[in-house]
mmCIF file of C-alpha atoms in Angstrom:
data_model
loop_
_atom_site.group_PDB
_atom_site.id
_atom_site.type_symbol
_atom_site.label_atom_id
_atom_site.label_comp_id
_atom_site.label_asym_id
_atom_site.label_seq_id
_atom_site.Cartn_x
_atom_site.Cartn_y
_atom_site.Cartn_z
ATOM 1 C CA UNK A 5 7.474 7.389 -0.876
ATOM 2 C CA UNK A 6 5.827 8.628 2.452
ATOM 3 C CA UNK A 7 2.661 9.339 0.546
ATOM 4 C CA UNK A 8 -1.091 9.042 -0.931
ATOM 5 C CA UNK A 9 -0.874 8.244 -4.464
ATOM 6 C CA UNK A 10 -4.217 8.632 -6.384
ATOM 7 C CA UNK A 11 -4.602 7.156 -10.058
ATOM 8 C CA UNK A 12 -7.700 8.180 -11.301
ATOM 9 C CA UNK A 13 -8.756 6.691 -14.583
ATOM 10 C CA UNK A 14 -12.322 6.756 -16.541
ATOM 11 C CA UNK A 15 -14.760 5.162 -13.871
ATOM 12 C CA UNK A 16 -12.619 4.284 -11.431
ATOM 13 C CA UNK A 17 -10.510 5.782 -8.872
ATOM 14 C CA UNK A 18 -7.280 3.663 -6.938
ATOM 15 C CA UNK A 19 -5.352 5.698 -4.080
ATOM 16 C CA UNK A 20 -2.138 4.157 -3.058
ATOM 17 C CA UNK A 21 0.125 4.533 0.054
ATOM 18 C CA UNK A 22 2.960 2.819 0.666
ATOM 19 C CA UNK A 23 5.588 3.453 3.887
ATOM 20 C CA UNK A 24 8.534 1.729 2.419
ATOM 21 C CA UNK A 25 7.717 -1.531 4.303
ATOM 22 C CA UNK A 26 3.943 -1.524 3.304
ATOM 23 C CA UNK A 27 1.356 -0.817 0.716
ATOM 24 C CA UNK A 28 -2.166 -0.185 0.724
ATOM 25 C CA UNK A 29 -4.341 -0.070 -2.171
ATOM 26 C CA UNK A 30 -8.266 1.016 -2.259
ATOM 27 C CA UNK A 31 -9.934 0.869 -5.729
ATOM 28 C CA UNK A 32 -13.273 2.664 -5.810
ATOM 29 C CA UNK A 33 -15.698 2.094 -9.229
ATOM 30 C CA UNK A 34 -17.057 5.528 -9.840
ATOM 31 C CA UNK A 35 -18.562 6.059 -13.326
ATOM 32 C CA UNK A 36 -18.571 9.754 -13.315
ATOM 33 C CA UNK A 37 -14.838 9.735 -13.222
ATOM 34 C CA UNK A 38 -14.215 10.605 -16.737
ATOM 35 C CA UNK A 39 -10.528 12.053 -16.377
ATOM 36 C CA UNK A 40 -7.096 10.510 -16.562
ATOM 37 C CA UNK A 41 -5.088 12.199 -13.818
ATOM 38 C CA UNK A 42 -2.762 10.547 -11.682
ATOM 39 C CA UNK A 43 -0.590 12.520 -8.544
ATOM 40 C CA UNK A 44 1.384 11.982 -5.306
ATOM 41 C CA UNK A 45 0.017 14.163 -2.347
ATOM 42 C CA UNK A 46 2.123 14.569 0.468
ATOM 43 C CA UNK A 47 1.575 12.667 3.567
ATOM 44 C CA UNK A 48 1.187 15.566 6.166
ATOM 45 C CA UNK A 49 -1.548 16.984 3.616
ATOM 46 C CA UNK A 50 -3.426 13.622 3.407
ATOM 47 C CA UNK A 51 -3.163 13.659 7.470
ATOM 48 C CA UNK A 52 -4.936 16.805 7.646
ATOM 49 C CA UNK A 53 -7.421 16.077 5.082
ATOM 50 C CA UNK A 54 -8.039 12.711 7.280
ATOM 51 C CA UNK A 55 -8.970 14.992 9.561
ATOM 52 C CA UNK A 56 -10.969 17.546 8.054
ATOM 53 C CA UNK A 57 -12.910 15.460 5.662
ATOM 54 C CA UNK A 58 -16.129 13.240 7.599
ATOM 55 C CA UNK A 59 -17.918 10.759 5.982
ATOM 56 C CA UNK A 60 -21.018 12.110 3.912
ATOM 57 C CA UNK A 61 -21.990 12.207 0.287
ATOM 58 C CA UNK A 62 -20.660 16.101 -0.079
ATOM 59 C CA UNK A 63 -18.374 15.998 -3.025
ATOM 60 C CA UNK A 64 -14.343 17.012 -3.223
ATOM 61 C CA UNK A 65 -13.431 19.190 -6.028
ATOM 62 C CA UNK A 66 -9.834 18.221 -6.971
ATOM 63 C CA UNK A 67 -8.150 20.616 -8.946
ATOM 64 C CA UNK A 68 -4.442 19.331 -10.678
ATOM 65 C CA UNK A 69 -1.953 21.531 -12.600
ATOM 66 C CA UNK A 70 1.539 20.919 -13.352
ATOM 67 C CA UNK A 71 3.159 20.511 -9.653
ATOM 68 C CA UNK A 72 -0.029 21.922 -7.253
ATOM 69 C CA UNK A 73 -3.074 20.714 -6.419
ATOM 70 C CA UNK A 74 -6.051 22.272 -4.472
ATOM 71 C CA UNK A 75 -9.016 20.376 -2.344
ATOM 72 C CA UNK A 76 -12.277 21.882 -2.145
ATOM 73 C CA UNK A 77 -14.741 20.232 0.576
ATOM 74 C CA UNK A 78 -17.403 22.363 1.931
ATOM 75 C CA UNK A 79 -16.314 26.059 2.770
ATOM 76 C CA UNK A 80 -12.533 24.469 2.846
ATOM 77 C CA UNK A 81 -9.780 24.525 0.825
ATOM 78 C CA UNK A 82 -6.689 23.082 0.617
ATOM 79 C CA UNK A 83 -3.483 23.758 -1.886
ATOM 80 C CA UNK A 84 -0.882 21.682 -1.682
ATOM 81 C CA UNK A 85 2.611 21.346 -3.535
ATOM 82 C CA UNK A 86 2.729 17.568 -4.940
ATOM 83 C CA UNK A 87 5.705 15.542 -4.971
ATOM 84 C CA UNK A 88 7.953 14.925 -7.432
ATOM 85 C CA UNK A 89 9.011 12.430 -9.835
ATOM 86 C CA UNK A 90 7.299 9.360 -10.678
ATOM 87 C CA UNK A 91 5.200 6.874 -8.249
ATOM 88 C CA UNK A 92 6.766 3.274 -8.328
ATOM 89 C CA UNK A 93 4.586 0.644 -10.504
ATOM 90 C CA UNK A 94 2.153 -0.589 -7.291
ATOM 91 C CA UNK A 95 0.469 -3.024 -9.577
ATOM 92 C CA UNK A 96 3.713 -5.094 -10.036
ATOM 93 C CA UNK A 97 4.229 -5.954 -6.667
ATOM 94 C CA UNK A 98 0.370 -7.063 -5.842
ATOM 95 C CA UNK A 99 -0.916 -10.210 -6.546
ATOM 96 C CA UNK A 100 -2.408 -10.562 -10.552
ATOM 97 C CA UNK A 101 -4.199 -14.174 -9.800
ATOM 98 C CA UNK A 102 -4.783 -14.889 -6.435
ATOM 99 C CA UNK A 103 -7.386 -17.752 -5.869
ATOM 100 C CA UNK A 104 -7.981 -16.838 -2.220
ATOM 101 C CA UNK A 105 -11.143 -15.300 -0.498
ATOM 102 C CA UNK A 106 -12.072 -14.804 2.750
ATOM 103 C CA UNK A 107 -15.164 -13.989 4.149
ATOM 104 C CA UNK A 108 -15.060 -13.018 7.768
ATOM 105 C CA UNK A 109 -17.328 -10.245 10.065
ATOM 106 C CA UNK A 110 -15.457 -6.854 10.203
ATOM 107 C CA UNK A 111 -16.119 -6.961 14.061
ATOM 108 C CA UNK A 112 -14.242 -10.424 14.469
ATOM 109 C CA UNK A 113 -11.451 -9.625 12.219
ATOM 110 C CA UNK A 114 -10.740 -5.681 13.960
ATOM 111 C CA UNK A 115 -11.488 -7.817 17.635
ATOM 112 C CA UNK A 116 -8.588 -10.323 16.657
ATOM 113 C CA UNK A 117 -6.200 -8.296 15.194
ATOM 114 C CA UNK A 118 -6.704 -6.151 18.156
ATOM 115 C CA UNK A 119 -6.389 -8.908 20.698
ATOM 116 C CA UNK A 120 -3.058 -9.796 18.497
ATOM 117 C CA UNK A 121 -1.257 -6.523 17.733
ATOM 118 C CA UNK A 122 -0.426 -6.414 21.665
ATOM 119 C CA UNK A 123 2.153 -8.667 20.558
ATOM 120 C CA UNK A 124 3.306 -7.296 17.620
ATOM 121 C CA UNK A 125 6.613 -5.595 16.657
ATOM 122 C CA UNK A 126 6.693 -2.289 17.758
ATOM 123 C CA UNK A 127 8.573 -1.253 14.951
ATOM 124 C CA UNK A 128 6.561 -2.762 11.834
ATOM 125 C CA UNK A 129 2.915 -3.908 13.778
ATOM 126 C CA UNK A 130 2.651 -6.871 11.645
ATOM 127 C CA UNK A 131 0.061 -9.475 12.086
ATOM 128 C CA UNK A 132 0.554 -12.529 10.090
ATOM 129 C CA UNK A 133 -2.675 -14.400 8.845
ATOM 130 C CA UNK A 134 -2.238 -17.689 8.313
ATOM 131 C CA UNK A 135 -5.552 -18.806 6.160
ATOM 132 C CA UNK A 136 -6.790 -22.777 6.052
ATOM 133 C CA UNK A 137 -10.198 -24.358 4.668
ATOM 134 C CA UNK A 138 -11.613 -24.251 8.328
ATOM 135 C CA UNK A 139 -9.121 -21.926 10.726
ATOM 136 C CA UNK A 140 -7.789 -18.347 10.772
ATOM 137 C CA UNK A 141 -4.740 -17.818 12.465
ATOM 138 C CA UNK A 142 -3.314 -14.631 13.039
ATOM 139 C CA UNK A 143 0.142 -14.396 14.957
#
């Protein structure tokens, strides 16, 4: 599923995009999400919306029927088709209990991966992180 799943549920608000090799998952808390909606947009339409969108507080309007959905941001809109058939269960392959935090400076962890992604497969771009009480070390 070469796409951005969003799962919006009352006060929260999880989008979801997977490659086939990879997942990603952002949860944002948002209490005035009040609605239970839940829908697959297509990859080239979350590429151009990466684009389009810039960080500020304007709002999206997101408007969801049966297999459309259209993006309002500023003057802009956007109406995409949405793919079909049902998103795999994310939740099931993600850790439920994991013990494990890691507190680190966003500038040392991009610099490092950086540094090590030079190295890295050119087909998948992993970095392995291999956590200890007192090291990081990312091959």
């Amino acid at each position: 599923m070469t796409s951005v799943y969003l799962d919006i549920v009352e006060g929260q608000i999880s989008f979801v995009a997977s490659d086939g090799h990879k997942l990603a998952l952002l949860e944002l808390r948002d209490e005035s999400m009040t609605e239970q909606i839940s829908f697959a947009l297509p990859l080239k339409i979350a590429t151009i919306l990466k684009g389009l969108i810039k960080p500020t507080d304007e709002l999206i309007n997101i408007f969801v029927n049966n297999n459309s959905v259209r993006l309002e941001y500023g003057l802009e809109s956007i109406i995409a088709t949405l793919q079909e058939g049902n998103y795999p269960n994310y939740r099931s392959v993600l850790p439920q209990n994991n013990d494990k935090i890691l507190s680190i400076g966003k500038a040392d962890l991009n610099g490092a991966i950086k540094r090590v992604s030079v190295f890295a497969n050119q087909a998948s771009s992993l970095v392995k992180l291999e956590l200890s009480k007192d090291l990081i070390k990312l091959s």
